[in-house]
Coordinates of C-alpha atoms and ligand atoms in Angstrom, one line a residue:
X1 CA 57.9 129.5 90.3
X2 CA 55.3 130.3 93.1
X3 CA 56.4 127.8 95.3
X4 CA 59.5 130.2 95.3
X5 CA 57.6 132.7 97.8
X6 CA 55.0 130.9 99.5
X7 CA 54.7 131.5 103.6
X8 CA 51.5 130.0 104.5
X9 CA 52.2 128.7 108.0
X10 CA 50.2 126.2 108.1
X11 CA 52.0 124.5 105.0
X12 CA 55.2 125.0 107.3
X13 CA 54.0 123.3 110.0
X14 CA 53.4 120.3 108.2
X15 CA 56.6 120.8 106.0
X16 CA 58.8 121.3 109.3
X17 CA 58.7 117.9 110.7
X18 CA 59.4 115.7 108.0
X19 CA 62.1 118.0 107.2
X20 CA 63.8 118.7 110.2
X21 CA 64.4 115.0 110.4
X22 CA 65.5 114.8 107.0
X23 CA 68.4 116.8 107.9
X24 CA 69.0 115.6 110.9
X25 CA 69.3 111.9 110.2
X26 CA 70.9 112.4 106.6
X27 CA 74.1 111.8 107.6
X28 CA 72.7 108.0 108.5
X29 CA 71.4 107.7 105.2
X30 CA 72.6 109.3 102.4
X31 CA 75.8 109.9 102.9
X32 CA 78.5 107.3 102.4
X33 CA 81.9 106.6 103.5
X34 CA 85.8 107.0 102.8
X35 CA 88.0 104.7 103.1
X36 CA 91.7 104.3 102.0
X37 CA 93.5 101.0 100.1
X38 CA 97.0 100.7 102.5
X39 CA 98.8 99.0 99.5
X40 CA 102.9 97.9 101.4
X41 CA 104.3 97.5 97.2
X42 CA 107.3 99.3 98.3
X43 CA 110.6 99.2 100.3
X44 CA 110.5 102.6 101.9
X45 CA 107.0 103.3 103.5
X46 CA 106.9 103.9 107.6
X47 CA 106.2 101.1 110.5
X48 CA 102.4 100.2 110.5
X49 CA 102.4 102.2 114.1
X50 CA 102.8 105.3 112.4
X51 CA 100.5 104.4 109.8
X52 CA 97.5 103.6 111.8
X53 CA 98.5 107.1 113.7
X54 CA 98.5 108.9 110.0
X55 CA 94.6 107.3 109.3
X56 CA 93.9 108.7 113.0
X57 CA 95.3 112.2 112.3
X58 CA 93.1 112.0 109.3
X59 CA 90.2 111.4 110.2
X60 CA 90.3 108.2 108.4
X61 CA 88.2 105.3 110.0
X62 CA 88.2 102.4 106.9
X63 CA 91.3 100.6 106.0
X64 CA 91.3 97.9 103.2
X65 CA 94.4 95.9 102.9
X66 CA 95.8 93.3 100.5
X67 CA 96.5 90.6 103.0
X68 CA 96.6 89.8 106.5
X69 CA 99.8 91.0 107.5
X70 CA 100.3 90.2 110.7
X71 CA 102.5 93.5 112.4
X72 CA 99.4 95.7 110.4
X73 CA 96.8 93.6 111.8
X74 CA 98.4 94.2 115.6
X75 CA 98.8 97.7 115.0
X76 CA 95.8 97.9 113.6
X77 CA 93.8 96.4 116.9
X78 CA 91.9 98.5 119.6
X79 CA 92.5 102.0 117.0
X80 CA 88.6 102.0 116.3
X81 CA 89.6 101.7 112.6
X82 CA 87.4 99.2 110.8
X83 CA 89.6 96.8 108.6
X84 CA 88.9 94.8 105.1
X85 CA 91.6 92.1 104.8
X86 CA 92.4 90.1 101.9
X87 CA 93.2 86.4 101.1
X88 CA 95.9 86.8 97.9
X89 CA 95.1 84.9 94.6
X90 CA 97.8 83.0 95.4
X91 CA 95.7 80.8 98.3
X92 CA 92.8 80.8 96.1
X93 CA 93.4 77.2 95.2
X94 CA 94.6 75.6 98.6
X95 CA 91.1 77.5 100.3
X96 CA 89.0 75.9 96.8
X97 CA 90.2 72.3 97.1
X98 CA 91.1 72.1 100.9
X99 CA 88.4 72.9 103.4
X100 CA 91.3 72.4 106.3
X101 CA 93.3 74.7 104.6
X102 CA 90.4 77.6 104.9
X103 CA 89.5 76.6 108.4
X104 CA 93.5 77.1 109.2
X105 CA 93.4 80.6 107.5
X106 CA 90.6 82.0 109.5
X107 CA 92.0 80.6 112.7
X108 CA 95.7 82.2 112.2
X109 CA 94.7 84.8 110.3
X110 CA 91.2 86.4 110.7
X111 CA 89.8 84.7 114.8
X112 CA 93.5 85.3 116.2
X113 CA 93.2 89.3 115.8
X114 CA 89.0 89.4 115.9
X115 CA 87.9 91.5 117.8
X116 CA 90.3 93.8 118.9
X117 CA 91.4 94.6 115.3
X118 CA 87.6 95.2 113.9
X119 CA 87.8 92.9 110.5
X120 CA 84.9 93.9 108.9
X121 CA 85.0 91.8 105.6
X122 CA 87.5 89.3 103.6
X123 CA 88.1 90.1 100.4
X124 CA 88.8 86.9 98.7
X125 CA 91.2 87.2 96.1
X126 CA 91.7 91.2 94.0
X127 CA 90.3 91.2 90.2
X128 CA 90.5 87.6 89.8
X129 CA 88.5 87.6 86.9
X130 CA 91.8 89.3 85.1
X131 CA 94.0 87.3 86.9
X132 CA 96.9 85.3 84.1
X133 CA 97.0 82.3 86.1
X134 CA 93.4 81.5 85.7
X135 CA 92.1 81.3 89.2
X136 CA 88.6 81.9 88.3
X137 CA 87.8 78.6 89.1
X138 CA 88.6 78.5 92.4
X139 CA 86.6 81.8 93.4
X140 CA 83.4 80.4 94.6
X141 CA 84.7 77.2 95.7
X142 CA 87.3 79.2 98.3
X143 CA 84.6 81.4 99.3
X144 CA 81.9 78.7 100.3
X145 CA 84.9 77.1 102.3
X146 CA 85.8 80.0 103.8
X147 CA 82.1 80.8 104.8
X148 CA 82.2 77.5 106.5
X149 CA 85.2 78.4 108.6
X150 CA 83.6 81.5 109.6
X151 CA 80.4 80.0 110.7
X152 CA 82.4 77.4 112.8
X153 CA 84.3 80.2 114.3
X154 CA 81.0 82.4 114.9
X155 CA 82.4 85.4 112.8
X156 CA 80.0 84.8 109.8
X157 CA 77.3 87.4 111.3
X158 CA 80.3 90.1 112.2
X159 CA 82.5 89.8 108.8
X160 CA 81.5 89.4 105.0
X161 CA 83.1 87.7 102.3
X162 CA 83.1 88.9 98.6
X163 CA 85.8 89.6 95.9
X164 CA 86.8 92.6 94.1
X165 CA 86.4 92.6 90.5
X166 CA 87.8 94.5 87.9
X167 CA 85.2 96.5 85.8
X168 CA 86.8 94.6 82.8
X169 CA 84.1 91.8 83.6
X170 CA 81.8 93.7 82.1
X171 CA 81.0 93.4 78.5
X172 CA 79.2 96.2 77.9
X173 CA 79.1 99.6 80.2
X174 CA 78.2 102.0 77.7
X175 CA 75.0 103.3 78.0
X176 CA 75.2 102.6 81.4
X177 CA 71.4 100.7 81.1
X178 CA 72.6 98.1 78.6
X179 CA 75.5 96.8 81.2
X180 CA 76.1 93.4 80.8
X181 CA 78.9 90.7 82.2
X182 CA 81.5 89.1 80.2
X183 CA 79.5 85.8 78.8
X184 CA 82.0 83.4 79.6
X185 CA 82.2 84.1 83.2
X186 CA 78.1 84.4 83.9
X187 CA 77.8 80.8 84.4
X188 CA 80.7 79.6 85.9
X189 CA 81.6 82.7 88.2
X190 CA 79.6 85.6 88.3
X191 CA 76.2 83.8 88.6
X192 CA 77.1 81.8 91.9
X193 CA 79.5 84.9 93.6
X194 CA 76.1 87.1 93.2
X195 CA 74.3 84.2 94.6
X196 CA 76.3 83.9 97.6
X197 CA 76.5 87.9 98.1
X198 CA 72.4 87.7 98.0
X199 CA 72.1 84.9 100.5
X200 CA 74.7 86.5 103.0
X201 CA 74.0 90.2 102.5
X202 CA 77.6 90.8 101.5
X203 CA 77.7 93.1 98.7
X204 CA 79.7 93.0 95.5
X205 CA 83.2 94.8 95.7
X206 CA 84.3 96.7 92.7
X207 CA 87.7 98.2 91.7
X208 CA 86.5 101.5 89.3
X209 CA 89.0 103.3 87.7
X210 CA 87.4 106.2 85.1
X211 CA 91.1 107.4 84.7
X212 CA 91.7 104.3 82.5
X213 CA 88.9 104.8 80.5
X214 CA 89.5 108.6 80.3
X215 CA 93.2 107.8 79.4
X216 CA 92.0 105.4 76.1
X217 CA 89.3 108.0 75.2
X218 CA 90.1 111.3 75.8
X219 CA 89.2 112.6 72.4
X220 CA 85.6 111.3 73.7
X221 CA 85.1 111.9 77.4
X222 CA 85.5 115.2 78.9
X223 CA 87.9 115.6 81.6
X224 CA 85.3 117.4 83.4
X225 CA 82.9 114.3 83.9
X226 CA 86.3 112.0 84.4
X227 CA 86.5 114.5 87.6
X228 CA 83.0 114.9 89.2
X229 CA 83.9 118.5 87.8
X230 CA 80.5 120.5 86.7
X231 CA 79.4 119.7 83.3
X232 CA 76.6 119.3 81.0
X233 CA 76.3 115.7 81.8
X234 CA 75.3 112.3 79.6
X235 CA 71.9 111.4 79.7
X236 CA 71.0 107.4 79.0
X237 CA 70.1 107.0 76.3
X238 CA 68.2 103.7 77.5
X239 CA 66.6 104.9 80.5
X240 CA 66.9 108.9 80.6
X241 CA 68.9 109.1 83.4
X242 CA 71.4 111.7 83.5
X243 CA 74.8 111.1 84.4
X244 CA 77.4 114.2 85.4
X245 CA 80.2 111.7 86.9
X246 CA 82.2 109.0 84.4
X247 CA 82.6 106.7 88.1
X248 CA 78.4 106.8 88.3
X249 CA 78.0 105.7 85.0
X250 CA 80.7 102.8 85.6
X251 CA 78.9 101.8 88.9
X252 CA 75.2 102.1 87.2
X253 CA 76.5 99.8 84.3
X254 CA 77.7 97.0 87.4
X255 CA 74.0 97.4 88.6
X256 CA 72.1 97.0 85.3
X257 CA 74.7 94.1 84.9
X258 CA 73.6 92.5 87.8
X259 CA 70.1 93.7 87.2
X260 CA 70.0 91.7 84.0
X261 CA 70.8 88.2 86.1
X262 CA 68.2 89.1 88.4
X263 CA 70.4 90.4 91.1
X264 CA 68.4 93.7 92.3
X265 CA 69.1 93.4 95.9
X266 CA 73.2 93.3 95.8
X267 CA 74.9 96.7 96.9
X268 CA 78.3 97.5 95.7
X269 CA 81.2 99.0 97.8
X270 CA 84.0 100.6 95.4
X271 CA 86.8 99.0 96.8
X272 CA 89.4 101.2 95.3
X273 CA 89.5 104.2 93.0
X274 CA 92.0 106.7 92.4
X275 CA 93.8 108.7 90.0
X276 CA 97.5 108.8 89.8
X277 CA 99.6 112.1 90.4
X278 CA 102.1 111.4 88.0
X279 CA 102.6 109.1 84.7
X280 CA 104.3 108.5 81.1
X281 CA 103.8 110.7 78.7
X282 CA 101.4 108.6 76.9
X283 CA 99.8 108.6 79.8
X284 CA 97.0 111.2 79.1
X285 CA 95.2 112.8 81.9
X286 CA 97.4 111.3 84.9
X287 CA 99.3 114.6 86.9
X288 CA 99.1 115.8 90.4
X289 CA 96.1 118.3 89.8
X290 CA 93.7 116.0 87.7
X291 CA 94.6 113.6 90.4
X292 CA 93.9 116.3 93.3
X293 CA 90.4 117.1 91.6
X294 CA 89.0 113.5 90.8
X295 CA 90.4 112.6 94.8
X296 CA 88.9 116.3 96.0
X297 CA 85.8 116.2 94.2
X298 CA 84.9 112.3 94.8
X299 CA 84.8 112.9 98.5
X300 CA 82.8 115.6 98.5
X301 CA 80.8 113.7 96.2
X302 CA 80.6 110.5 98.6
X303 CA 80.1 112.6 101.9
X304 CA 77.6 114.8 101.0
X305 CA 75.3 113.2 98.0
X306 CA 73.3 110.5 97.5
X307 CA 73.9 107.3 95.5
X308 CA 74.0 106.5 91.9
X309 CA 70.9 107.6 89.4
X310 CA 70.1 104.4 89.4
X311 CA 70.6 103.7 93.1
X312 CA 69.6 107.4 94.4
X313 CA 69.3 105.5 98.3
X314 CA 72.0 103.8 98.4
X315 CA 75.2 105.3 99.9
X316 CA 78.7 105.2 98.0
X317 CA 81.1 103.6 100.2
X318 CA 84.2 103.8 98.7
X319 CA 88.0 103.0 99.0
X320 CA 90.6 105.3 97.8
X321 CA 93.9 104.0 96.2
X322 CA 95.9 104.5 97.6
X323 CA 97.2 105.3 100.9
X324 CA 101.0 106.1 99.5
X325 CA 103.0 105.8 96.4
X326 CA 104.2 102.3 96.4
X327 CA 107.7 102.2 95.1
X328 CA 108.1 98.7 93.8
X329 CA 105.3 98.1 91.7
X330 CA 105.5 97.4 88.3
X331 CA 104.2 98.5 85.0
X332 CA 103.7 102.0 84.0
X333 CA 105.3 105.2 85.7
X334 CA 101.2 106.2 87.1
X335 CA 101.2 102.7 89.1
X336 CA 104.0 104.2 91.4
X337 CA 102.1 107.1 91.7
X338 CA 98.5 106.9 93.0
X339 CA 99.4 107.5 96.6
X340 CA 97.9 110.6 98.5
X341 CA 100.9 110.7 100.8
X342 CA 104.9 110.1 100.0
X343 CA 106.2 107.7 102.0
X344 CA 107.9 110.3 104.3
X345 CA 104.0 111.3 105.2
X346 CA 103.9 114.5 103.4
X347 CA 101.1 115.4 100.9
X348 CA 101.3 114.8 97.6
X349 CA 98.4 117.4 97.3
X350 CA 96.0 118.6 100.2
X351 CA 92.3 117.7 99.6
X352 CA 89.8 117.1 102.4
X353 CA 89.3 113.8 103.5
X354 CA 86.3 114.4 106.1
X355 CA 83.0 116.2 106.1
X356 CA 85.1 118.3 109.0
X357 CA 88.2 118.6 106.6
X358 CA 85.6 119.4 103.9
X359 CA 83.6 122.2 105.7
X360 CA 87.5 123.7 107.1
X361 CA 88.5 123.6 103.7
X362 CA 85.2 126.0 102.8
X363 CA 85.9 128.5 105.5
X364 CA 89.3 128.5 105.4
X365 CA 90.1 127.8 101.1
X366 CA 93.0 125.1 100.5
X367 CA 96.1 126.9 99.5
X368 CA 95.5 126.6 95.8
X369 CA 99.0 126.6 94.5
X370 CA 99.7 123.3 97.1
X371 CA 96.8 122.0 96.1
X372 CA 97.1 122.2 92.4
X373 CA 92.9 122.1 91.9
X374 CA 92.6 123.0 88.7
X375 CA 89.8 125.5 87.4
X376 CA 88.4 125.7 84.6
X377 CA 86.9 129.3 85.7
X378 CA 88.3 132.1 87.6
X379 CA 87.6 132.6 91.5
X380 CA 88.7 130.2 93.6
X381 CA 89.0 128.1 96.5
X382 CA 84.9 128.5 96.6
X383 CA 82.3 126.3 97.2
X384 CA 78.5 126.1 96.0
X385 CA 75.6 124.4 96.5
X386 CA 74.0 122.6 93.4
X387 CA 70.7 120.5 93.3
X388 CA 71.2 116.9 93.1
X389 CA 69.6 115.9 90.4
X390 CA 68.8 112.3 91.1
X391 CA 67.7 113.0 94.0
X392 CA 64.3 113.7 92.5
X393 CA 61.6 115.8 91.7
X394 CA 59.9 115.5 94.5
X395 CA 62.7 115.9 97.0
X396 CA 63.8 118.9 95.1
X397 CA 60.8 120.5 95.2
X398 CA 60.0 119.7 99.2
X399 CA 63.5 121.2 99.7
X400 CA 63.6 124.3 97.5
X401 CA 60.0 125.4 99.0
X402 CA 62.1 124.8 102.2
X403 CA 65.1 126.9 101.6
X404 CA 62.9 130.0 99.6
X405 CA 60.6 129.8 102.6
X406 CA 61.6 129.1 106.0
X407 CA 65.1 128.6 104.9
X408 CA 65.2 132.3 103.8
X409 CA 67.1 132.1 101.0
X410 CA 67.7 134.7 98.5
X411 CA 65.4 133.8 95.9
X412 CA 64.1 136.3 93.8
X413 CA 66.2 136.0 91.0
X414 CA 64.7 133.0 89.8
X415 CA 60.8 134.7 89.6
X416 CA 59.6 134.7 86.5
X417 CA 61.1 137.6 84.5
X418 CA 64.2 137.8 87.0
X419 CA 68.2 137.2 86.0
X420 CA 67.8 133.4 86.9
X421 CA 64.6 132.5 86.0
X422 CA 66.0 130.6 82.5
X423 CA 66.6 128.1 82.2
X424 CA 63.2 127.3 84.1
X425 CA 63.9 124.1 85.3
X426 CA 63.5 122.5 88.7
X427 CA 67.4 121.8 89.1
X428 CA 68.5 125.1 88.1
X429 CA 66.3 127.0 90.0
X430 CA 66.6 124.6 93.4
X431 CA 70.2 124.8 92.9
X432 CA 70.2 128.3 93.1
X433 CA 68.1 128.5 96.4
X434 CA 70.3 126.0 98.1
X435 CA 73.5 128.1 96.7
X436 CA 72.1 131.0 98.0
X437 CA 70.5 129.0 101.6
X438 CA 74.5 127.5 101.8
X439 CA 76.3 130.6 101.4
X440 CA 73.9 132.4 104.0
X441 CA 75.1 129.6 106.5
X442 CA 78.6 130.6 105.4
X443 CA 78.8 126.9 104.0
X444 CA 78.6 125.5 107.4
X445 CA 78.9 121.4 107.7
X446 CA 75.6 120.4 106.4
X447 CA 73.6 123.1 105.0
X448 CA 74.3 121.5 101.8
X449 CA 72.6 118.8 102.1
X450 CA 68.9 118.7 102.3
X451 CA 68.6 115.2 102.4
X452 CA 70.7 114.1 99.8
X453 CA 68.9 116.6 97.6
X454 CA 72.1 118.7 97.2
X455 CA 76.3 118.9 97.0
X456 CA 78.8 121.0 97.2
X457 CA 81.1 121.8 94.0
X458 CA 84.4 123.6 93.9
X459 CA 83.1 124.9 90.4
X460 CA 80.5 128.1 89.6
X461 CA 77.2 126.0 88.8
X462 CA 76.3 126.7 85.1
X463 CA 73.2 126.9 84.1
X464 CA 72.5 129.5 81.4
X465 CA 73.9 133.3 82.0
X466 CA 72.9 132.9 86.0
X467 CA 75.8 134.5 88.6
X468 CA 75.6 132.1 91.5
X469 CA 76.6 134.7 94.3
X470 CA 79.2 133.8 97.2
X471 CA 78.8 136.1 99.4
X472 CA 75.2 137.7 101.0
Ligands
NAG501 C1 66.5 106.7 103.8 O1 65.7 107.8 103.7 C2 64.5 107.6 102.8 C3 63.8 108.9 102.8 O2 64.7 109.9 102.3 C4 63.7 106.5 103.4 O3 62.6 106.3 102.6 C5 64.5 105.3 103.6 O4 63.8 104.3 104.2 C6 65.8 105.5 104.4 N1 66.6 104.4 104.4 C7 67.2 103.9 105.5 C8 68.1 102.7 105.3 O5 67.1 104.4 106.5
NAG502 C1 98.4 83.7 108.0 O1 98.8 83.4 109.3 C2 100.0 82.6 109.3 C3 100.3 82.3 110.8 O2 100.5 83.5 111.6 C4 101.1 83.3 108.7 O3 102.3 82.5 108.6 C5 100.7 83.6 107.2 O4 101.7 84.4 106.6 C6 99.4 84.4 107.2 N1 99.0 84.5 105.9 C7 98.9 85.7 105.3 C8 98.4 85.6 103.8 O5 99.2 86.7 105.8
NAG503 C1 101.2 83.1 88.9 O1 101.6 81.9 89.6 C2 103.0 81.8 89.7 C3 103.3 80.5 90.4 O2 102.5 80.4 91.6 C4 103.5 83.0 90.5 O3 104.9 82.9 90.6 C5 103.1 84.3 89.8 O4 103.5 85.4 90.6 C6 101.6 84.3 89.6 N1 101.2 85.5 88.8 C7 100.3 86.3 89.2 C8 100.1 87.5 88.3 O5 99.7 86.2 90.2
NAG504 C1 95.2 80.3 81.4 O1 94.2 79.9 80.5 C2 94.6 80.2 79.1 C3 93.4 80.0 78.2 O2 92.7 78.9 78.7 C4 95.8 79.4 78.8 O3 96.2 79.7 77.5 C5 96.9 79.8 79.7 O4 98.0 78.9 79.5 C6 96.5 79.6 81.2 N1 97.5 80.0 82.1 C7 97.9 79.4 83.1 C8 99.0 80.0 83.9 O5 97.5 78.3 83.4
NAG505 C1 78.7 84.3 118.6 O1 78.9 85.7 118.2 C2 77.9 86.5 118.7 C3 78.1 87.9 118.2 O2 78.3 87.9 116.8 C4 77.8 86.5 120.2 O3 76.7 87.3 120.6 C5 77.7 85.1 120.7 O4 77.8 85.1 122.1 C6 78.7 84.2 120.1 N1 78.5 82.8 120.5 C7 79.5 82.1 121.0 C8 79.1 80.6 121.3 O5 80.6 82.5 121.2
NAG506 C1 100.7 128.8 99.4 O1 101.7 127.9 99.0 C2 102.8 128.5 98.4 C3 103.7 127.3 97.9 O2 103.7 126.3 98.8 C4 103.5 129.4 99.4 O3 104.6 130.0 98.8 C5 102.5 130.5 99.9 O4 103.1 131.3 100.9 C6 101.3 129.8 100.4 N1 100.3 130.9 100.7 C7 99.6 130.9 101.8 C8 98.6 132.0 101.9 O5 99.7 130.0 102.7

């Protein structure tokens, strides 16, 4: 790797500029956001005052609810917290068949509290698709009225409509490349909601939950890619692509899908993900550490990588669920249990929310008995730096001359005939100089980044017999 050791200056010069803005305006542009699903499924949870101060004390500036409640939406106004509201299933067919009724709606419930609660987007009906009393009909129909309402009302440049759906719409998602929708619902539903998200710049809104499909095949998925946890990775077998995260491969397969109906341009926001803390004992996989690594690991993820392999530019945005455990829902013991906080406030298990929390959280380690992260290796309570390897080769390469050169970087294990030369691969070796660039910084707040080219991990990298130091 000669690139390893190069110092030519005048290389620099020409290297520093486009870098130094790279990792200056990263945070604009790779990085994505996290936001939290404030679910009210329960009898005991605090007023919506002292829940808008909890998002506050947390750093937490995106709120997705599941309707327009009315005390949340007031408490919710002038907090600089940007809100997604949601019009039930259950109005889907007065807002289809009854323009009147949608132009109501948006007066009482969406212009009345605009702008001093910052509604940012309507989500019109949750996982309708899936919904028992058939309301698929009434999807597009509620939407276009809707649209109409917010036109007349001048909100339709400030708030976007679209619909959460369920990734069950899809009829194929593995490989990721062959993802397809459900036939039945391509003409009638899918077809015009992706039409209407293309003409209005919304973006598609999708509930992804890689704990279900861990749960029904954990003989087949390792609980290590179920929880953005290092591992060997999948590689595509359609396209190549290599996939180290179950919830990439999920949101890949949605973007072939829509790929496939000649939908390129529509961007997806994960409108909620989570893992519960506690479930049956059929149950496999749900308990309060798998659910404190996949919540853990997916922020990191979101705040400090790119986007998908397929998407490498776009940003995840994404929405945890949920906010607290909601006593009063039904089904299964893990549906009462997906909530970060109890419903007195406390933790169900500390994990960083922000890139603040995240870079406290490597100077000062999380408790690891609170916060129940499980290992797989010794140490912990670590951080590293690993290569991101959708990122590209080109970016990797512009950012590991970067780090070995003017980044100054340890990196002479990985010359030829040194500890960490093998495996000799772009990735490994990059991810060791950016290890080895982070840990000089003492894992400061964005020197692991390199424009998207690189994320933290809570894990010791693996690749072949290398040591990936902590300490210089
Ligand atoms: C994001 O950064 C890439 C270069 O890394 C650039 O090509 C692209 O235009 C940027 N996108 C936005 C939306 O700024
Ligand atoms: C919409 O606003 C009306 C009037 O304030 C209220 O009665 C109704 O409950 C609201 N609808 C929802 C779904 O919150
Ligand atoms: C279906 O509709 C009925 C009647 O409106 C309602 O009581 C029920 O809660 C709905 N079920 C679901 C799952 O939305
Ligand atoms: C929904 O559609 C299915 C199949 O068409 C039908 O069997 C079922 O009765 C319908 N349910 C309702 C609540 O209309
Ligand atoms: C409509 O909204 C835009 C901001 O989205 C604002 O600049 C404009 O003044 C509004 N027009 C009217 C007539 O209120
Ligand atoms: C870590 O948490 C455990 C259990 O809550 C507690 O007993 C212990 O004192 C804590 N250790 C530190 C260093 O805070």
């Amino acid at each position: 790797m000669s690139m390893a050791t190069f110092t030519l200056p005048f290389f620099l010069s020409l290297l520093l500029l486009p870098l130094f803005s790279l990792l200056t305006f990263a945070a604009d542009n790779t990085t994505g956001t996290i936001g939290i699903n404030y679910g009210r499924i329960a009898n005991n949870l605090p007023p919506p005052e002292k829940v808008v101060a909890l998002f506050k004390s947390q750093g937490i500036n995106k709120v997705k609810l599941y309707d327009t409640d009315a005390a949340v939406l007031t408490a919710l106004a002038n907090s600089g917290i940007n809100v997604v509201v949601a019009l039930p299933n259950e109005l889907l067919s007065s807002a289809a068949n009854d323009p009147s009724f949608a132009d109501q709606w948006v007066q009482a419930n969406i212009s009345h509290y605009y702008p001093q609660t910052q509604i940012e987007a309507i989500a019109v009906g949750n996982e309708v698709f899936a919904d028992p009393n058939n309301t698929t009909k009434f999807l597009v129909p509620a939407i276009t009225n809707l649209q109409s309402a917010l036109v007349k009302h001048n909100l339709s440049s400030s708030i976007k409509l679209s619909s959460p759906i369920a990734l069950s719409a899809l009829q194929n998602s593995y490989p990721p490349s062959s993802g397809s929708f459900k036939p039945d619902l391509i003409e009638p539903a899918v077809k015009p909601l992706l039409d209407f998200l293309s003409k209005t710049s919304s973006y598609l809104m999708i509930n992804a939950y890689p704990f279900f499909a861990y749960e029904a095949n954990a003989d087949q998925i390792s609980l290590d890619y179920a929880l953005f946890r290092t591992n060997s990775g999948n590689v595509d077998s359609g396209n190549g692509l290599r996939y180290n995260s179950l919830m990439e491969a999920q949101l890949d397969a949605v973007f072939a899908a829509m790929s496939a109906l000649g939908y390129d341009d529509v961007k997806l926001v994960v409108t909620e993900t989570g893992w519960p803390s506690n479930g049956d004992e059929n149950e496999i996989g749900a308990g309060k550490a798998n659910a404190a690594a996949y919540n853990g690991n997916l922020v990191k993820r979101v705040l400090t990588g790119g986007g998908t392999p397929l998407k490498p530019q776009d940003p995840l945005n994404v929405y945890l669920f949920a906010l607290f455990n909601e006593n009063q829902k039904p089904g299964p013991t893990s549906e009462r249990n997906y909530g970060l906080f109890y419903p007195d406030e406390g933790k169900v298990y500390d994990i960083p929310l922000t890139l603040a929390g995240l870079s406290g959280a490597q100077t000062n380690p999380v408790n690891e008995s609170k916060a129940q992260v499980p290992t797989t290796a010794p140490s912990s309570g670590n951080t590293w730096c690993v290569a991101n390897a959708n990122a590209g080769d080109e970016k990797l390469q512009t950012a590991l001359d970067y780090a070995c050169g003017e980044g100054g970087a340890d990196c002479r294990s990985i010359q030829e005939g040194s500890t960490c030369f093998n495996p000799n691969t772009l990735e490994a070796h990059a991810s060791y100089a950016f290890n080895s660039y982070y840990q000089k910084k003492a894992r400061g707040t964005g020197t692991c980044d390199f424009g998207g080219a690189a994320y933290v991990v809570a894990q010791p990298p693996r690749y072949g017999t290398c040591e990936y130091p902590t300490g210089y």
